[in-house]
Amino acid sequence: MLRFYLFISLMCLARSDTEETCPSFTRLSFHSAVVGTALNVRLLLYTRRNLTCAQTVNSSAFGNLNVTKKTTFIVHGLRITGSPPVWMEDLVKGLLSVEDMNVVVVDWNRGATTLIYTHASSKTRKVALVLKEFIDQMLAEGASLDDIYMIGVSLGAHISGFVGEMYDGQLGRITALGYKEPLGNIDFYPNGGLDQPGCPKTIFGGFQYFKCDHQRSVYLYLSSLRDSCAITAYPCDSYRDYRNGKCVSCGASQNESCPLLGYRADNWKDYLREKDPPMTKAFFDTAEENPFCMYHYFVDIITWNKNIRRGDITIKLRDKAGNTTESKINHEPTTFQKYHQVSLLARFNQDLDKVVAVSLMFSTGSIIGPRYKLRILRMKLRSLAHPERPQLCRYDLVLMENVETVFQPILCPKLQM
């Protein structure tokens, strides 16, 4: 069971229950959240035949559902306002764009719309039972459990897990977004799993302060359905080890060097089945805005200072078109010792193909006291996302503290590649 993890909390989905030509998600008001709602589960089917007009389905009426294809259930969580989630339409369309499948939106807004979390959570097993009845009928019509995929958000992750339990863990796949406790084969931790870049840090950010971090899990998953970027995650024991560049190799025998976030995470399914236990934690960082991709490089530095130096490194890259991107490696001071190579993990929010200029800046973070020099015997820059690209080097540099030093890199000698 593959799942996606982010550390925070949520608010999600909705539209009217009246007869419609194109049924839509149940839309409720904040008043409904105040007084509470009784449970009513609706299943809305989308396929490539009815991409923009849902069909209401149940265990006796399948509509366009083709049991020979993959069926993905999208299950929302707690609804505090009763409104539809802004991401639902994009998620449905994104899934159908990458694969010809059945997408079933599980609308339990009547039941999930409440101000009291426990009122909604008490209904999750009942929703799971409704889904089991529907899936049982699919199986009777020739569907396979291997083709059942559940995407649960917040309390929807609980529901998805309950359905998985009812089938003894034999569902094809479960992805849990915005779920607090790690429980999957792969638990993904964006930015360490805590505060997300670009989200408000204080209550003065308004409503986004309460939901931005939590909703980010959904938007990161959505980014995996687009061709603009593929976010790579790195299996590691801790976020600190990942930031220190200790976990960037995932095994030469793997077709995918490291697991990809989101929809294509199941590329690692067969590999994980061989592990004991068959699970791992994977860390990655993101940019502040969509599509959130970061591109990883190693910066290998050998220094020849007589005395040990400790500090941070800022590196900038520039291409022929004048585009620039910057990485600050300052999560903890780096120790530089004479003739020892230090490999720093740099993370850039742009992928510059042909780098023509590099700049480095060294800082100890000290406001008073002497300004130190960092004497670099060799600097080497190598891309992790594109290891086939030439590695770039520079020799005999002296960095004055807090002064940006710009230089043109050269191709590293073949022996260093």
Coordinates of C-alpha atoms in Angstrom, one line a residue:
M1 CA 0.0 0.0 0.0
L2 CA 1.7 3.2 -1.2
R3 CA 0.9 6.4 0.5
F4 CA 1.9 10.0 0.5
Y5 CA 2.5 11.8 3.9
L6 CA 2.5 15.4 5.0
F7 CA 2.5 16.7 8.6
I8 CA -0.4 19.2 9.3
S9 CA -4.3 19.4 9.1
L10 CA -7.2 20.1 6.5
M11 CA -10.5 21.3 5.1
C12 CA -12.0 19.8 1.8
L13 CA -15.1 19.3 -0.8
A14 CA -18.9 19.8 -2.3
R15 CA -22.6 20.5 -4.5
S16 CA -26.4 20.0 -4.8
D17 CA -28.3 16.7 -4.4
T18 CA -31.1 17.6 -6.7
E19 CA -31.5 15.8 -10.0
E20 CA -29.1 17.3 -12.6
T21 CA -28.1 16.5 -16.1
C22 CA -24.6 16.4 -14.9
P23 CA -24.5 15.5 -11.3
S24 CA -22.0 17.5 -9.3
F25 CA -20.5 17.4 -5.8
T26 CA -22.9 18.2 -2.9
R27 CA -22.6 21.9 -2.1
L28 CA -23.5 22.8 1.5
S29 CA -23.2 26.0 3.5
F30 CA -21.4 26.9 6.7
H31 CA -24.8 26.7 8.4
S32 CA -24.8 23.0 7.6
A33 CA -21.4 22.7 9.3
V34 CA -22.8 24.4 12.4
V35 CA -25.9 22.2 12.8
G36 CA -24.3 19.0 11.4
T37 CA -25.3 16.7 8.6
A38 CA -26.5 13.1 8.4
L39 CA -24.4 10.8 6.2
N40 CA -25.3 10.4 2.6
V41 CA -22.7 8.8 0.2
R42 CA -22.8 9.5 -3.5
L43 CA -20.4 8.0 -6.1
L44 CA -19.7 10.2 -9.1
L45 CA -18.1 8.5 -12.1
Y46 CA -15.8 10.2 -14.6
T47 CA -14.2 8.5 -17.6
R48 CA -12.7 9.7 -20.8
R49 CA -16.2 9.3 -22.3
N50 CA -17.7 11.7 -19.8
L51 CA -14.7 13.8 -18.7
T52 CA -16.7 16.9 -17.8
C53 CA -20.1 15.4 -17.0
A54 CA -20.3 12.9 -14.1
Q55 CA -22.6 9.9 -13.8
T56 CA -24.1 8.9 -10.5
V57 CA -23.3 5.2 -10.0
N58 CA -24.0 2.6 -7.3
S59 CA -23.7 -1.2 -6.9
S60 CA -26.7 -1.8 -9.3
A61 CA -25.9 0.9 -11.9
F62 CA -22.3 1.2 -13.2
G63 CA -22.9 3.7 -16.0
N64 CA -19.7 4.0 -18.2
L65 CA -17.6 2.1 -15.7
N66 CA -15.4 -0.5 -17.4
V67 CA -14.4 -3.2 -14.9
T68 CA -11.5 -4.3 -17.0
K69 CA -9.7 -0.9 -16.4
K70 CA -8.2 0.6 -13.4
T71 CA -10.7 2.3 -11.0
T72 CA -9.4 5.2 -8.9
F73 CA -11.5 6.4 -5.9
I74 CA -11.0 9.9 -4.7
V75 CA -12.1 10.3 -1.1
H76 CA -12.2 13.7 0.6
G77 CA -12.0 14.5 4.3
L78 CA -13.5 16.8 6.9
R79 CA -15.5 19.7 5.4
I80 CA -15.7 22.7 7.7
T81 CA -17.3 25.1 5.2
G82 CA -19.3 22.6 3.1
S83 CA -17.8 24.0 -0.1
P84 CA -16.2 22.0 -2.9
P85 CA -12.4 21.5 -2.8
V86 CA -10.7 23.7 -5.4
W87 CA -8.4 20.9 -6.4
M88 CA -11.0 18.2 -7.2
E89 CA -11.7 19.0 -10.8
D90 CA -7.9 19.2 -11.6
L91 CA -7.3 15.9 -9.9
V92 CA -10.0 14.1 -11.9
K93 CA -8.8 15.6 -15.2
G94 CA -5.2 15.0 -14.3
L95 CA -5.8 11.3 -13.6
L96 CA -7.7 10.8 -16.8
S97 CA -5.0 12.6 -18.8
V98 CA -2.3 10.1 -17.7
E99 CA -4.3 6.9 -18.0
D100 CA -7.6 5.6 -19.5
M101 CA -9.3 4.6 -16.3
N102 CA -12.5 5.0 -14.2
V103 CA -12.4 7.8 -11.7
V104 CA -15.0 7.7 -8.9
V105 CA -15.3 10.7 -6.7
V106 CA -16.7 9.6 -3.3
D107 CA -19.0 12.4 -2.2
W108 CA -19.8 12.1 1.5
N109 CA -20.1 15.8 2.1
R110 CA -23.3 15.1 3.9
G111 CA -21.6 13.6 6.9
A112 CA -18.2 15.3 6.5
T113 CA -19.5 18.9 6.8
T114 CA -19.2 19.7 10.5
L115 CA -17.2 21.9 12.8
I116 CA -16.6 18.9 15.1
Y117 CA -13.9 16.5 13.8
T118 CA -15.2 13.5 15.8
H119 CA -18.6 13.9 14.3
A120 CA -17.1 13.3 10.8
S121 CA -14.6 10.7 11.9
S122 CA -17.3 8.6 13.4
K123 CA -18.9 8.1 10.0
T124 CA -15.7 7.0 8.2
R125 CA -16.3 3.2 8.6
K126 CA -19.8 3.6 7.3
V127 CA -18.5 5.2 4.2
A128 CA -16.0 2.4 3.8
L129 CA -18.8 -0.1 4.0
V130 CA -20.6 1.6 1.2
L131 CA -17.4 1.5 -0.9
K132 CA -16.9 -2.2 -0.1
E133 CA -20.4 -3.0 -1.3
F134 CA -19.7 -1.2 -4.6
I135 CA -16.3 -2.9 -5.0
D136 CA -17.7 -6.3 -4.2
Q137 CA -20.2 -5.8 -7.1
M138 CA -17.3 -4.7 -9.4
L139 CA -15.5 -7.9 -8.5
A140 CA -18.6 -10.0 -9.3
E141 CA -18.6 -8.3 -12.7
G142 CA -15.0 -9.3 -13.4
A143 CA -12.9 -6.5 -11.8
S144 CA -9.6 -7.2 -10.1
L145 CA -8.4 -6.0 -6.7
D146 CA -5.1 -5.2 -8.4
D147 CA -6.9 -2.5 -10.4
I148 CA -8.4 -0.7 -7.4
Y149 CA -6.6 2.5 -6.5
M150 CA -7.7 4.7 -3.6
I151 CA -6.6 8.3 -3.1
G152 CA -7.7 9.6 0.4
V153 CA -7.3 13.1 1.7
S154 CA -7.2 13.6 5.5
L155 CA -10.2 11.6 6.9
G156 CA -10.5 10.2 3.3
A157 CA -7.2 8.4 4.1
H158 CA -8.8 6.7 7.1
I159 CA -11.7 5.6 4.9
S160 CA -9.3 4.3 2.2
G161 CA -7.3 2.4 4.9
F162 CA -10.5 0.8 6.3
V163 CA -11.4 -0.4 2.8
G164 CA -7.9 -1.8 2.5
E165 CA -8.4 -3.7 5.7
M166 CA -11.6 -5.2 4.5
Y167 CA -9.7 -6.7 1.6
D168 CA -6.8 -7.9 3.8
G169 CA -4.4 -5.4 2.2
Q170 CA -5.0 -6.8 -1.3
L171 CA -6.1 -3.5 -3.0
G172 CA -3.8 -2.5 -5.8
R173 CA -2.8 0.8 -4.2
I174 CA -3.7 3.4 -1.6
T175 CA -2.3 6.9 -1.5
A176 CA -3.0 8.9 1.7
L177 CA -2.6 12.7 1.3
G178 CA -2.3 14.9 4.4
Y179 CA -2.4 12.0 6.8
K180 CA -0.6 12.4 10.1
E181 CA 0.7 9.0 10.9
P182 CA 3.2 7.1 8.7
L183 CA 1.7 3.7 7.7
G184 CA 2.6 3.0 4.1
N185 CA 5.2 1.3 2.0
I186 CA 6.6 4.7 1.1
D187 CA 6.0 7.6 3.4
F188 CA 6.9 10.9 1.6
Y189 CA 8.1 13.9 3.7
P190 CA 8.2 17.1 1.7
N191 CA 10.5 19.7 3.3
G192 CA 10.8 17.4 6.3
G193 CA 7.1 17.1 6.6
L194 CA 6.5 20.3 8.6
D195 CA 6.1 23.9 7.4
Q196 CA 5.8 24.2 3.6
P197 CA 7.6 26.9 1.7
G198 CA 5.3 29.6 0.4
C199 CA 2.7 29.0 3.1
P200 CA 1.9 31.7 5.7
K201 CA 3.9 31.5 8.9
T202 CA 1.6 33.4 11.1
I203 CA -2.2 33.8 11.7
F204 CA -2.0 37.1 9.8
G205 CA -2.0 35.0 6.7
G206 CA -5.7 34.5 7.1
F207 CA -7.5 31.2 6.3
Q208 CA -4.5 30.1 4.3
Y209 CA -2.5 29.8 7.5
F210 CA -4.8 27.0 8.6
K211 CA -5.0 25.0 5.3
C212 CA -2.0 25.8 3.1
D213 CA 0.5 23.4 4.6
H214 CA -2.1 20.6 4.7
Q215 CA -3.4 21.2 1.2
R216 CA 0.1 21.2 -0.2
S217 CA 0.1 17.4 -0.3
V218 CA -2.7 17.5 -2.8
Y219 CA -1.0 20.0 -5.0
L220 CA 2.3 18.1 -4.9
Y221 CA 0.4 15.0 -6.1
L222 CA -1.2 17.1 -8.8
S223 CA 2.2 18.2 -10.0
S224 CA 3.1 14.5 -10.6
L225 CA 0.3 14.3 -13.2
R226 CA 1.9 16.9 -15.3
D227 CA 4.9 16.7 -17.7
S228 CA 6.4 19.9 -16.4
C229 CA 8.4 18.2 -13.7
A230 CA 8.9 14.9 -11.9
I231 CA 9.7 15.3 -8.2
T232 CA 12.3 12.8 -7.0
A233 CA 12.3 11.7 -3.4
Y234 CA 15.3 10.1 -1.6
P235 CA 14.9 7.2 0.8
C236 CA 16.6 8.2 4.0
D237 CA 16.5 7.7 7.8
S238 CA 16.0 11.4 8.5
Y239 CA 15.5 14.8 6.9
R240 CA 18.9 15.9 8.2
D241 CA 20.7 13.0 6.6
Y242 CA 18.9 13.8 3.3
R243 CA 20.0 17.5 3.5
N244 CA 23.5 16.4 4.2
G245 CA 23.6 14.5 1.0
K246 CA 23.8 11.0 2.6
C247 CA 20.9 9.5 0.7
V248 CA 21.1 10.3 -2.9
S249 CA 21.8 6.8 -4.3
C250 CA 18.9 4.4 -4.3
G251 CA 20.6 1.3 -5.8
A252 CA 22.1 0.8 -9.2
S253 CA 19.8 -2.1 -9.9
Q254 CA 16.6 0.0 -9.9
N255 CA 15.1 1.3 -13.2
E256 CA 14.2 4.4 -11.3
S257 CA 17.2 5.6 -9.4
C258 CA 15.0 6.9 -6.7
P259 CA 11.2 6.9 -6.2
L260 CA 9.1 9.5 -7.9
L261 CA 6.6 11.4 -5.9
G262 CA 2.8 11.0 -6.5
Y263 CA 1.2 9.0 -9.3
R264 CA 4.3 7.1 -10.4
A265 CA 5.4 6.2 -6.9
D266 CA 4.3 2.6 -7.5
N267 CA 7.3 2.1 -9.8
W268 CA 9.0 1.1 -6.6
K269 CA 6.3 -1.4 -5.6
D270 CA 8.2 -4.5 -6.7
Y271 CA 11.4 -3.4 -5.1
L272 CA 9.7 -2.7 -1.8
R273 CA 8.2 -6.1 -1.7
E274 CA 11.7 -7.5 -1.5
K275 CA 12.5 -5.5 1.6
D276 CA 11.9 -6.7 5.1
P277 CA 9.9 -4.8 6.3
P278 CA 8.6 -3.6 2.9
M279 CA 8.6 0.1 3.7
T280 CA 10.7 3.2 3.6
K281 CA 10.7 6.9 4.3
A282 CA 11.6 9.3 1.5
F283 CA 12.5 13.0 1.8
F284 CA 12.6 15.8 -0.7
D285 CA 12.4 19.6 -0.9
T286 CA 10.1 21.7 -3.0
A287 CA 9.9 25.3 -4.4
E288 CA 7.4 27.8 -3.0
E289 CA 5.1 27.7 -6.1
N290 CA 3.6 25.3 -8.6
P291 CA 5.0 23.1 -10.1
F292 CA 7.2 22.9 -6.9
C293 CA 10.2 21.1 -8.6
M294 CA 13.7 21.3 -7.1
Y295 CA 16.8 20.2 -9.0
H296 CA 19.6 18.6 -7.0
Y297 CA 23.3 19.0 -7.6
F298 CA 26.3 17.9 -5.6
V299 CA 28.9 20.6 -5.0
D300 CA 32.2 18.9 -4.1
I301 CA 34.7 21.2 -2.4
I302 CA 38.3 20.5 -1.4
T303 CA 39.9 23.2 0.7
W304 CA 43.5 23.8 1.7
N305 CA 43.2 26.2 4.7
K306 CA 45.6 25.4 7.4
N307 CA 42.9 25.8 10.0
I308 CA 39.4 24.3 10.0
R309 CA 36.7 26.6 8.7
R310 CA 33.0 26.3 9.5
G311 CA 30.2 28.1 7.6
D312 CA 27.6 28.2 4.9
I313 CA 27.9 28.2 1.2
T314 CA 25.6 30.0 -1.3
I315 CA 26.0 29.0 -4.9
K316 CA 24.4 30.6 -8.0
L317 CA 24.3 29.3 -11.6
R318 CA 23.8 31.3 -14.8
D319 CA 23.1 30.1 -18.3
K320 CA 23.7 31.7 -21.7
A321 CA 20.3 33.4 -21.7
G322 CA 21.0 35.1 -18.4
N323 CA 18.7 32.9 -16.3
T324 CA 19.9 32.5 -12.8
T325 CA 19.1 30.2 -9.9
E326 CA 20.4 30.1 -6.4
S327 CA 20.9 27.6 -3.6
K328 CA 21.7 28.4 0.0
I329 CA 23.3 25.5 1.8
N330 CA 22.8 26.8 5.3
H331 CA 20.7 24.3 7.2
E332 CA 23.7 23.7 9.4
P333 CA 27.4 24.9 9.3
T334 CA 29.7 22.9 7.1
T335 CA 33.1 21.9 8.3
F336 CA 36.0 22.4 5.9
Q337 CA 39.3 20.6 6.7
K338 CA 42.5 20.8 4.7
Y339 CA 42.6 18.4 1.7
H340 CA 39.2 16.8 2.8
Q341 CA 36.4 16.7 0.2
V342 CA 33.1 18.0 1.4
S343 CA 30.0 17.1 -0.8
L344 CA 27.2 19.5 -0.4
L345 CA 23.6 18.9 -1.6
A346 CA 22.5 22.0 -3.5
R347 CA 18.8 22.5 -4.4
F348 CA 17.8 24.8 -7.3
N349 CA 14.3 25.8 -8.4
Q350 CA 15.4 26.0 -12.0
D351 CA 17.0 23.4 -14.2
L352 CA 19.7 25.2 -16.3
D353 CA 21.0 23.0 -19.0
K354 CA 24.2 24.8 -20.1
V355 CA 25.8 26.7 -17.1
V356 CA 28.2 29.4 -18.2
A357 CA 28.9 31.1 -14.9
V358 CA 29.0 30.0 -11.2
S359 CA 29.3 32.1 -8.1
L360 CA 30.2 31.0 -4.6
M361 CA 29.9 32.9 -1.3
F362 CA 31.2 31.7 2.1
S363 CA 29.8 32.9 5.4
T364 CA 30.4 32.0 9.0
G365 CA 27.3 33.9 10.1
S366 CA 29.4 36.1 12.5
I367 CA 28.4 39.7 12.7
I368 CA 31.5 40.8 14.6
G369 CA 35.1 39.6 14.5
P370 CA 37.5 38.8 11.7
R371 CA 36.5 38.0 8.2
Y372 CA 37.7 34.6 7.1
K373 CA 38.9 33.3 3.8
L374 CA 38.0 29.9 2.4
R375 CA 40.8 28.6 0.1
I376 CA 39.4 26.2 -2.4
L377 CA 41.7 23.7 -4.1
R378 CA 38.9 22.3 -6.3
M379 CA 35.2 22.8 -6.8
K380 CA 33.1 20.3 -8.8
L381 CA 29.5 20.6 -9.7
R382 CA 27.5 17.5 -10.8
S383 CA 23.8 17.1 -11.5
L384 CA 21.9 14.4 -9.8
A385 CA 18.8 14.8 -12.0
H386 CA 20.9 14.5 -15.2
P387 CA 24.0 12.5 -14.4
E388 CA 24.8 12.4 -18.1
R389 CA 25.6 16.1 -18.2
P390 CA 29.2 17.1 -18.1
Q391 CA 30.6 17.8 -14.6
L392 CA 32.0 21.3 -14.1
C393 CA 35.1 22.2 -12.2
R394 CA 37.1 25.2 -11.0
Y395 CA 40.5 25.3 -9.3
D396 CA 42.4 27.6 -6.9
L397 CA 39.7 29.9 -5.7
V398 CA 39.9 32.1 -2.6
L399 CA 36.5 33.1 -1.2
M400 CA 36.5 36.2 1.0
E401 CA 33.8 35.9 3.6
N402 CA 30.4 37.4 2.6
V403 CA 31.8 38.4 -0.8
E404 CA 30.3 36.7 -4.0
T405 CA 33.0 35.3 -6.2
V406 CA 31.9 34.8 -9.8
F407 CA 33.8 32.5 -12.3
Q408 CA 33.5 30.5 -15.5
P409 CA 33.6 26.8 -14.8
I410 CA 35.5 24.4 -17.0
L411 CA 34.8 20.7 -17.9
C412 CA 36.3 18.4 -15.3
P413 CA 39.0 16.0 -16.5
K414 CA 37.7 12.6 -17.6
L415 CA 39.4 10.8 -14.7
Q416 CA 37.2 12.7 -12.3
M417 CA 34.0 11.8 -14.0

